[in-house]
mmCIF file of C-alpha atoms and ligand atoms in Angstrom:
data_model
loop_
_atom_site.group_PDB
_atom_site.id
_atom_site.type_symbol
_atom_site.label_atom_id
_atom_site.label_comp_id
_atom_site.label_asym_id
_atom_site.label_seq_id
_atom_site.Cartn_x
_atom_site.Cartn_y
_atom_site.Cartn_z
ATOM 1 C CA ARG X 1 32.594 13.997 -31.710
ATOM 2 C CA VAL X 2 32.807 14.713 -35.879
ATOM 3 C CA LYS X 3 34.019 18.456 -34.440
ATOM 4 C CA ASP X 4 37.257 17.259 -32.743
ATOM 5 C CA MET X 5 38.351 15.638 -35.433
ATOM 6 C CA GLY X 6 41.573 16.905 -37.698
ATOM 7 C CA ARG X 7 41.817 16.777 -41.295
ATOM 8 C CA ASN X 8 42.114 13.338 -42.225
ATOM 9 C CA GLY X 9 39.146 12.410 -40.463
ATOM 10 C CA PHE X 10 41.570 11.692 -37.732
ATOM 11 C CA SER X 11 41.602 12.557 -33.952
ATOM 12 C CA PHE X 12 44.629 13.779 -32.144
ATOM 13 C CA TYR X 13 43.177 13.230 -28.950
ATOM 14 C CA ASP X 14 41.184 11.313 -27.552
ATOM 15 C CA THR X 15 37.995 13.372 -25.756
ATOM 16 C CA SER X 16 37.777 11.128 -22.942
ATOM 17 C CA MET X 17 41.373 12.816 -21.813
ATOM 18 C CA ASN X 18 39.992 16.048 -22.718
ATOM 19 C CA PHE X 19 37.014 15.374 -20.190
ATOM 20 C CA ASP X 20 39.471 14.652 -17.666
ATOM 21 C CA VAL X 21 42.043 17.572 -18.458
ATOM 22 C CA GLU X 22 38.243 20.021 -18.006
ATOM 23 C CA ARG X 23 37.114 18.202 -14.793
ATOM 24 C CA ASN X 24 40.460 17.923 -13.058
ATOM 25 C CA LEU X 25 40.932 21.965 -13.740
ATOM 26 C CA ALA X 26 37.463 22.537 -12.888
ATOM 27 C CA LEU X 27 38.201 20.687 -9.242
ATOM 28 C CA ASN X 28 41.035 22.007 -9.230
ATOM 29 C CA VAL X 29 39.747 25.750 -8.921
ATOM 30 C CA ARG X 30 36.840 24.512 -6.928
ATOM 31 C CA LEU X 31 38.897 22.659 -4.795
ATOM 32 C CA HIS X 32 40.928 26.656 -3.898
ATOM 33 C CA GLN X 33 37.430 28.330 -3.524
ATOM 34 C CA ALA X 34 36.161 25.910 -0.812
ATOM 35 C CA VAL X 35 39.729 25.900 1.207
ATOM 36 C CA LEU X 36 39.473 29.311 1.298
ATOM 37 C CA GLN X 37 35.977 30.450 2.181
ATOM 38 C CA ASN X 38 35.935 27.354 4.511
ATOM 39 C CA ASP X 39 34.244 25.053 2.940
ATOM 40 C CA ILE X 40 35.473 21.861 4.503
ATOM 41 C CA GLU X 41 33.545 19.731 6.876
ATOM 42 C CA VAL X 42 35.290 17.838 9.236
ATOM 43 C CA TYR X 43 32.890 14.798 9.675
ATOM 44 C CA TYR X 44 33.818 11.505 12.927
ATOM 45 C CA GLN X 45 34.243 8.121 13.117
ATOM 46 C CA PRO X 46 33.870 6.305 16.113
ATOM 47 C CA ILE X 47 36.882 4.208 17.200
ATOM 48 C CA LEU X 48 35.877 1.663 19.713
ATOM 49 C CA ASP X 49 37.353 -0.741 22.133
ATOM 50 C CA LEU X 50 36.303 -4.053 20.617
ATOM 51 C CA ASN X 51 36.047 -5.749 24.259
ATOM 52 C CA SER X 52 34.230 -3.263 26.034
ATOM 53 C CA ARG X 53 32.861 -2.294 22.632
ATOM 54 C CA LYS X 54 32.578 1.922 24.597
ATOM 55 C CA ILE X 55 33.901 5.126 22.064
ATOM 56 C CA VAL X 56 37.912 5.388 22.932
ATOM 57 C CA ALA X 57 38.404 8.124 20.158
ATOM 58 C CA ALA X 58 37.179 10.269 16.773
ATOM 59 C CA GLU X 59 39.062 9.939 13.532
ATOM 60 C CA ALA X 60 38.517 13.308 11.704
ATOM 61 C CA LEU X 61 37.870 12.788 8.161
ATOM 62 C CA VAL X 62 37.045 15.784 5.831
ATOM 63 C CA ARG X 63 34.139 16.527 3.836
ATOM 64 C CA TRP X 64 33.785 18.428 0.755
ATOM 65 C CA THR X 65 30.263 18.564 -1.516
ATOM 66 C CA ASP X 66 30.372 21.177 -4.045
ATOM 67 C CA SER X 67 27.703 23.202 -4.964
ATOM 68 C CA GLU X 68 28.075 22.239 -8.698
ATOM 69 C CA LEU X 69 30.342 19.065 -8.549
ATOM 70 C CA GLY X 70 28.190 17.814 -5.791
ATOM 71 C CA PHE X 71 30.184 15.065 -2.960
ATOM 72 C CA VAL X 72 34.273 15.042 -4.443
ATOM 73 C CA SER X 73 35.327 12.031 -1.924
ATOM 74 C CA PRO X 74 38.260 12.928 -0.313
ATOM 75 C CA ALA X 75 40.654 9.720 -1.787
ATOM 76 C CA ASP X 76 39.742 12.090 -4.593
ATOM 77 C CA PHE X 77 40.766 15.678 -3.080
ATOM 78 C CA ILE X 78 43.594 14.944 -1.001
ATOM 79 C CA PRO X 79 45.670 13.995 -3.858
ATOM 80 C CA MET X 80 45.174 17.140 -5.445
ATOM 81 C CA ALA X 81 45.416 19.270 -2.342
ATOM 82 C CA GLU X 82 48.879 17.605 -2.194
ATOM 83 C CA LYS X 83 49.490 18.045 -5.754
ATOM 84 C CA ASN X 84 49.000 21.649 -5.515
ATOM 85 C CA GLY X 85 50.487 22.713 -2.093
ATOM 86 C CA LEU X 86 46.561 23.363 -0.664
ATOM 87 C CA ILE X 87 47.100 20.510 1.254
ATOM 88 C CA HIS X 88 49.049 22.857 4.300
ATOM 89 C CA ARG X 89 46.856 24.709 4.140
ATOM 90 C CA LEU X 90 43.391 22.312 4.423
ATOM 91 C CA GLY X 91 45.873 19.993 6.692
ATOM 92 C CA ASP X 92 45.659 23.406 9.320
ATOM 93 C CA MET X 93 42.092 23.520 9.223
ATOM 94 C CA VAL X 94 41.264 19.825 9.768
ATOM 95 C CA LEU X 95 44.185 19.745 12.830
ATOM 96 C CA LEU X 96 42.116 23.272 14.735
ATOM 97 C CA GLU X 97 38.562 22.249 13.983
ATOM 98 C CA ALA X 98 39.379 18.611 15.624
ATOM 99 C CA CYS X 99 41.416 19.974 18.372
ATOM 100 C CA THR X 100 39.117 22.042 19.545
ATOM 101 C CA GLN X 101 35.855 19.790 18.718
ATOM 102 C CA ALA X 102 37.859 17.301 20.767
ATOM 103 C CA SER X 103 38.708 19.583 23.744
ATOM 104 C CA ALA X 104 35.201 19.885 23.882
ATOM 105 C CA TRP X 105 34.474 16.569 24.063
ATOM 106 C CA GLN X 106 36.678 15.808 27.266
ATOM 107 C CA ALA X 107 33.993 16.769 29.046
ATOM 108 C CA ILE X 108 31.871 13.905 28.336
ATOM 109 C CA SER X 109 34.519 11.369 27.323
ATOM 110 C CA PRO X 110 37.902 11.218 27.896
ATOM 111 C CA ILE X 111 38.723 9.990 24.223
ATOM 112 C CA LYS X 112 41.285 11.009 21.596
ATOM 113 C CA ILE X 113 40.977 12.490 18.362
ATOM 114 C CA ALA X 114 42.967 11.009 15.499
ATOM 115 C CA ILE X 115 43.926 13.225 12.403
ATOM 116 C CA ASN X 116 44.995 12.348 9.250
ATOM 117 C CA PHE X 117 48.288 14.060 8.335
ATOM 118 C CA SER X 118 49.625 13.258 4.114
ATOM 119 C CA SER X 119 54.028 12.917 3.581
ATOM 120 C CA VAL X 120 53.550 16.433 2.256
ATOM 121 C CA GLN X 121 52.888 18.531 5.510
ATOM 122 C CA PHE X 122 56.134 16.522 6.305
ATOM 123 C CA ARG X 123 58.339 18.428 3.874
ATOM 124 C CA TYR X 124 57.940 21.156 6.220
ATOM 125 C CA CYS X 125 58.565 19.941 9.686
ATOM 126 C CA GLU X 126 59.550 22.636 11.445
ATOM 127 C CA GLN X 127 56.255 24.572 10.627
ATOM 128 C CA LEU X 128 54.386 21.137 10.998
ATOM 129 C CA GLN X 129 55.649 20.838 14.911
ATOM 130 C CA ALA X 130 54.900 24.670 15.823
ATOM 131 C CA ARG X 131 51.541 24.338 14.461
ATOM 132 C CA ILE X 132 51.039 21.791 16.904
ATOM 133 C CA ILE X 133 52.140 22.454 19.410
ATOM 134 C CA ALA X 134 50.488 25.647 18.864
ATOM 135 C CA VAL X 135 47.028 24.317 18.225
ATOM 136 C CA LEU X 136 47.955 21.689 21.466
ATOM 137 C CA VAL X 137 47.927 25.116 23.684
ATOM 138 C CA ALA X 138 44.883 27.237 21.873
ATOM 139 C CA THR X 139 42.375 24.657 22.082
ATOM 140 C CA GLY X 140 43.425 22.937 25.754
ATOM 141 C CA LEU X 141 43.819 19.750 24.218
ATOM 142 C CA PRO X 142 46.641 17.542 26.070
ATOM 143 C CA ALA X 143 48.963 16.267 23.807
ATOM 144 C CA SER X 144 48.002 12.839 25.105
ATOM 145 C CA GLN X 145 44.957 12.590 23.455
ATOM 146 C CA LEU X 146 45.989 13.293 19.954
ATOM 147 C CA ASP X 147 46.747 10.755 17.381
ATOM 148 C CA MET X 148 48.470 11.542 14.661
ATOM 149 C CA GLU X 149 48.135 9.080 11.512
ATOM 150 C CA VAL X 150 50.402 8.379 8.768
ATOM 151 C CA THR X 151 50.990 6.332 6.025
ATOM 152 C CA GLU X 152 53.936 3.986 4.686
ATOM 153 C CA SER X 153 54.624 7.242 1.770
ATOM 154 C CA LEU X 154 56.090 9.375 4.944
ATOM 155 C CA LEU X 155 58.742 6.465 5.582
ATOM 156 C CA ILE X 156 60.245 6.817 2.310
ATOM 157 C CA ASP X 157 62.538 9.164 2.514
ATOM 158 C CA GLN X 158 63.774 9.494 6.391
ATOM 159 C CA GLY X 159 65.137 13.000 7.161
ATOM 160 C CA ARG X 160 66.894 13.749 10.549
ATOM 161 C CA SER X 161 64.891 16.353 10.428
ATOM 162 C CA LEU X 162 61.172 13.765 10.423
ATOM 163 C CA MET X 163 63.657 11.411 12.601
ATOM 164 C CA LYS X 164 63.747 14.764 15.597
ATOM 165 C CA MET X 165 60.203 15.512 14.878
ATOM 166 C CA LEU X 166 58.589 12.889 15.855
ATOM 167 C CA SER X 167 60.257 11.830 18.978
ATOM 168 C CA TYR X 168 59.939 15.454 19.623
ATOM 169 C CA LEU X 169 56.215 15.134 19.291
ATOM 170 C CA LYS X 170 55.550 11.183 20.823
ATOM 171 C CA GLN X 171 57.398 12.531 24.075
ATOM 172 C CA LEU X 172 54.976 15.415 24.489
ATOM 173 C CA GLY X 173 52.682 12.042 25.013
ATOM 174 C CA ILE X 174 51.558 12.626 21.439
ATOM 175 C CA GLY X 175 50.384 9.114 19.272
ATOM 176 C CA LEU X 176 51.938 7.959 15.923
ATOM 177 C CA SER X 177 49.787 5.580 13.917
ATOM 178 C CA ILE X 178 50.487 4.034 11.037
ATOM 179 C CA ASP X 179 47.650 3.673 8.669
ATOM 180 C CA ASP X 180 46.191 1.553 5.838
ATOM 181 C CA PHE X 181 48.935 -1.231 7.199
ATOM 182 C CA GLY X 182 49.820 -3.816 4.746
ATOM 183 C CA THR X 183 48.995 -1.797 1.075
ATOM 184 C CA GLY X 184 52.333 -0.418 1.178
ATOM 185 C CA TYR X 185 55.904 -0.935 0.798
ATOM 186 C CA SER X 186 57.372 -0.919 4.276
ATOM 187 C CA ALA X 187 59.535 -2.617 5.856
ATOM 188 C CA LEU X 188 58.897 -4.531 8.806
ATOM 189 C CA SER X 189 62.497 -2.958 10.460
ATOM 190 C CA TYR X 190 60.780 0.681 9.768
ATOM 191 C CA LEU X 191 58.091 0.217 12.292
ATOM 192 C CA GLN X 192 60.689 -0.038 14.676
ATOM 193 C CA ARG X 193 62.568 2.749 13.823
ATOM 194 C CA PHE X 194 60.094 5.234 13.997
ATOM 195 C CA SER X 195 58.596 5.633 17.292
ATOM 196 C CA PHE X 196 54.497 4.199 16.251
ATOM 197 C CA THR X 197 52.613 4.196 19.468
ATOM 198 C CA LYS X 198 49.763 2.079 16.759
ATOM 199 C CA LEU X 199 48.726 0.272 13.642
ATOM 200 C CA LYS X 200 45.618 0.304 11.628
ATOM 201 C CA ILE X 201 45.134 -2.814 9.518
ATOM 202 C CA ASP X 202 43.840 -1.979 6.360
ATOM 203 C CA ARG X 203 40.282 -2.630 5.375
ATOM 204 C CA ALA X 204 41.055 -4.728 2.247
ATOM 205 C CA PHE X 205 42.314 -7.217 4.362
ATOM 206 C CA ILE X 206 39.195 -7.069 7.367
ATOM 207 C CA ASN X 207 36.938 -7.199 3.989
ATOM 208 C CA LYS X 208 37.972 -10.435 2.783
ATOM 209 C CA MET X 209 39.314 -11.920 6.173
ATOM 210 C CA THR X 210 36.055 -13.951 6.953
ATOM 211 C CA THR X 211 35.961 -15.452 3.764
ATOM 212 C CA SER X 212 39.545 -15.713 2.557
ATOM 213 C CA SER X 213 41.842 -18.406 4.871
ATOM 214 C CA SER X 214 45.061 -16.438 3.482
ATOM 215 C CA ASP X 215 43.486 -12.967 4.350
ATOM 216 C CA GLU X 216 42.332 -14.572 7.783
ATOM 217 C CA SER X 217 46.863 -15.434 8.433
ATOM 218 C CA LEU X 218 47.505 -12.768 7.390
ATOM 219 C CA VAL X 219 44.966 -10.814 9.848
ATOM 220 C CA SER X 220 46.815 -13.224 13.006
ATOM 221 C CA ALA X 221 50.599 -12.289 11.467
ATOM 222 C CA ILE X 222 49.938 -8.766 11.682
ATOM 223 C CA LEU X 223 48.067 -8.571 15.043
ATOM 224 C CA ALA X 224 51.057 -11.516 16.516
ATOM 225 C CA MET X 225 53.920 -8.961 14.922
ATOM 226 C CA ALA X 226 52.403 -5.881 16.149
ATOM 227 C CA LYS X 227 51.945 -7.696 19.888
ATOM 228 C CA SER X 228 55.426 -8.580 19.634
ATOM 229 C CA LEU X 229 56.351 -4.740 18.588
ATOM 230 C CA LYS X 230 54.450 -3.372 21.430
ATOM 231 C CA LEU X 231 51.858 -1.958 19.466
ATOM 232 C CA LYS X 232 48.019 -1.406 20.020
ATOM 233 C CA VAL X 233 45.934 -2.157 16.702
ATOM 234 C CA VAL X 234 42.698 -0.429 15.046
ATOM 235 C CA ALA X 235 41.139 -2.842 12.667
ATOM 236 C CA GLU X 236 39.295 -0.267 10.092
ATOM 237 C CA GLY X 237 36.655 -1.222 7.873
ATOM 238 C CA ILE X 238 34.919 -3.514 9.831
ATOM 239 C CA GLU X 239 31.376 -4.554 8.567
ATOM 240 C CA ASP X 240 29.634 -7.677 10.588
ATOM 241 C CA GLU X 241 29.654 -8.842 13.611
ATOM 242 C CA GLN X 242 31.833 -12.209 12.279
ATOM 243 C CA GLN X 243 34.807 -10.000 11.493
ATOM 244 C CA ALA X 244 34.041 -8.174 14.826
ATOM 245 C CA SER X 245 34.300 -11.019 16.768
ATOM 246 C CA PHE X 246 36.933 -12.550 14.767
ATOM 247 C CA LEU X 247 38.858 -9.622 15.714
ATOM 248 C CA GLN X 248 38.211 -9.613 19.131
ATOM 249 C CA GLN X 249 38.791 -13.456 19.906
ATOM 250 C CA HIS X 250 42.365 -12.888 18.129
ATOM 251 C CA ASN X 251 42.611 -10.211 20.527
ATOM 252 C CA CYS X 252 42.881 -6.909 18.867
ATOM 253 C CA GLU X 253 42.533 -4.405 20.672
ATOM 254 C CA PHE X 254 40.166 -1.232 19.044
ATOM 255 C CA GLY X 255 38.048 -1.421 15.672
ATOM 256 C CA GLN X 256 36.508 0.741 13.510
ATOM 257 C CA GLY X 257 33.726 0.768 10.653
ATOM 258 C CA TYR X 258 30.016 0.732 9.694
ATOM 259 C CA LEU X 259 29.440 -2.008 11.321
ATOM 260 C CA PHE X 260 29.429 0.729 14.509
ATOM 261 C CA SER X 261 28.948 3.679 12.577
ATOM 262 C CA ARG X 262 29.538 6.233 9.303
ATOM 263 C CA PRO X 263 32.055 9.336 9.759
ATOM 264 C CA ILE X 264 29.239 11.320 10.905
ATOM 265 C CA PRO X 265 28.896 15.018 11.535
ATOM 266 C CA ALA X 266 30.363 16.732 14.914
ATOM 267 C CA ALA X 267 27.323 17.136 16.723
ATOM 268 C CA GLU X 268 25.790 13.344 16.121
ATOM 269 C CA PHE X 269 28.987 12.277 17.496
ATOM 270 C CA THR X 270 28.466 14.433 20.560
ATOM 271 C CA GLN X 271 25.202 12.796 20.787
ATOM 272 C CA LEU X 272 26.787 9.743 20.726
ATOM 273 C CA LEU X 273 28.724 9.657 23.508
ATOM 274 C CA LEU X 274 25.737 11.066 25.825
ATOM 275 C CA ASP X 275 23.943 8.419 24.473
ATOM 276 C CA GLU X 276 26.468 6.463 26.240
ATOM 277 C CA GLN X 277 27.223 7.898 28.830
ATOM 278 C CA ARG X 278 23.663 7.715 29.824
ATOM 279 C CA ARG X 279 23.274 3.493 29.217
ATOM 280 C CA GLU X 280 26.510 3.397 31.317
ATOM 281 C CA SER X 281 24.869 5.566 34.601
ATOM 282 C CA VAL X 282 22.021 2.985 33.961
ATOM 283 C CA GLU X 283 23.968 0.295 34.076
ATOM 284 C CA LEU X 284 25.834 1.203 37.304
ATOM 285 C CA LYS X 285 22.452 2.554 39.092
ATOM 286 C CA GLN X 286 21.336 -0.999 38.325
ATOM 287 C CA PRO X 287 23.767 -3.947 38.173
ATOM 288 C CA ALA X 288 23.566 -6.687 36.296
HETATM 289 P P1 C2E U 301 41.928 6.647 6.023
HETATM 290 O O1 C2E U 301 42.670 7.624 6.931
HETATM 291 O O2 C2E U 301 42.433 4.975 6.020
HETATM 292 O O3 C2E U 301 40.239 6.489 6.563
HETATM 293 C C1 C2E U 301 39.450 4.850 6.331
HETATM 294 C C2 C2E U 301 38.391 5.861 5.283
HETATM 295 O O4 C2E U 301 38.223 4.154 5.567
HETATM 296 C C3 C2E U 301 37.442 7.066 5.114
HETATM 297 O O5 C2E U 301 36.955 7.193 3.901
HETATM 298 C C4 C2E U 301 36.512 6.100 6.062
HETATM 299 O O6 C2E U 301 35.047 6.495 5.511
HETATM 300 C C5 C2E U 301 36.297 4.404 5.718
HETATM 301 N N1 C2E U 301 35.556 3.707 6.270
HETATM 302 C C6 C2E U 301 35.391 3.262 7.287
HETATM 303 N N2 C2E U 301 34.581 1.873 8.532
HETATM 304 C C7 C2E U 301 35.094 1.673 6.220
HETATM 305 C C8 C2E U 301 33.563 0.769 6.118
HETATM 306 O O7 C2E U 301 33.237 0.013 6.827
HETATM 307 N N3 C2E U 301 33.531 0.434 5.137
HETATM 308 C C9 C2E U 301 33.887 0.621 4.381
HETATM 309 N N4 C2E U 301 33.564 0.472 2.582
HETATM 310 N N5 C2E U 301 34.850 1.789 4.232
HETATM 311 C C10 C2E U 301 34.350 2.574 5.759
HETATM 312 P P2 C2E U 301 37.480 8.424 3.508
HETATM 313 O O8 C2E U 301 36.577 8.969 4.858
HETATM 314 O O9 C2E U 301 36.554 8.223 1.750
HETATM 315 O O10 C2E U 301 38.590 8.564 3.826
HETATM 316 C C11 C2E U 301 39.213 8.120 2.589
HETATM 317 C C12 C2E U 301 40.713 8.717 3.341
HETATM 318 O O11 C2E U 301 40.971 9.916 2.271
HETATM 319 C C13 C2E U 301 41.430 8.454 4.326
HETATM 320 O O12 C2E U 301 42.007 7.108 4.068
HETATM 321 C C14 C2E U 301 42.398 9.218 4.418
HETATM 322 O O13 C2E U 301 43.477 9.049 3.804
HETATM 323 C C15 C2E U 301 42.314 10.556 3.381
HETATM 324 N N6 C2E U 301 41.662 11.033 4.428
HETATM 325 C C16 C2E U 301 40.457 12.073 5.279
HETATM 326 N N7 C2E U 301 40.714 13.134 5.345
HETATM 327 C C17 C2E U 301 41.707 13.451 6.138
HETATM 328 C C18 C2E U 301 42.214 14.426 6.223
HETATM 329 O O14 C2E U 301 41.815 15.355 6.666
HETATM 330 N N8 C2E U 301 43.500 14.847 5.994
HETATM 331 C C19 C2E U 301 44.504 13.715 5.191
HETATM 332 N N9 C2E U 301 45.685 14.122 4.941
HETATM 333 N N10 C2E U 301 43.907 12.759 4.277
HETATM 334 C C20 C2E U 301 42.775 12.379 4.997
HETATM 335 MG MG1 MG U 302 43.519 6.871 9.219
HETATM 336 MG MG1 MG U 303 43.036 4.331 6.421
HETATM 337 MG MG1 MG U 304 43.675 5.392 3.355
#
């Protein structure tokens, strides 16, 4: 735009950069409002046992649709919330809502709830630990039904208090999953030092697995390594039956992806559990 040009027709900054800064500012303001007004929703995506194809867990995933900006992906607003500090409030909201929901689901099926935690939330790990315990007590959800998902970035700086907290939570029976495995930079030794219980293979590998032989061998190698470290494995982003059966054949125990279900609102998830329960009771009445 001519207006933006300087005296000698030379623009000091590029207008697209200006646009990014403005959009970023708008997003920040709207996100603050959304968190304060509780306009953030939690969706749930089923995690299945690949052999029985039954739901064993739900992963809680935040959803934010702004009245003006429309749908904003968590991949965009989570990093923003990490920078502006809102992640603590946001994380607390997701934790309480997801545990409340999971506690209610126990009456239908003994599923676990997998909740994503940002490394930033662990900067105040005493508070985070107290909050998790308070939420379990308040919702009545057994600690064994909670899986915490963290990414490899948590492993960069391993303070003593973090290690203490993680082993304490493990003693309570809470699971600890390493999310997006394969995309980070962690040394394998970290996997042992931290008391992980599950490993989630990033969907980038699952995606290319059945078309690229190098990704196929990577997935097999990850599965073998997980087995020797006694970690359970969840494959993320399963989109077709070919991928599901490949993983099943390679003894990958759990999977999640659009093949089974997209992330859905709590009420729809309840319906999935009820449908599954009804199918099971029919199978029991009419053995094959
Ligand atoms: P994630 O924890 O690795 O979650 C899995 C992401 O993969 C979700 O994206 C899910 O919708 C997507 N996905 C699942 N199956 C498929 C599939 O078959 N195909 C494709 N293409 N995608 C699939 P989503 O919901 O957009 O979340 C993105 C990321 O945002 C999450 O990755 C997680 O890192 C972060 N996130 C989401 N909710 C929270 C939260 O409550 N707290 C924190 N700290 N981070 C969150
Ligand atoms: Mg996750
Ligand atoms: Mg992931
Ligand atoms: Mg991710």
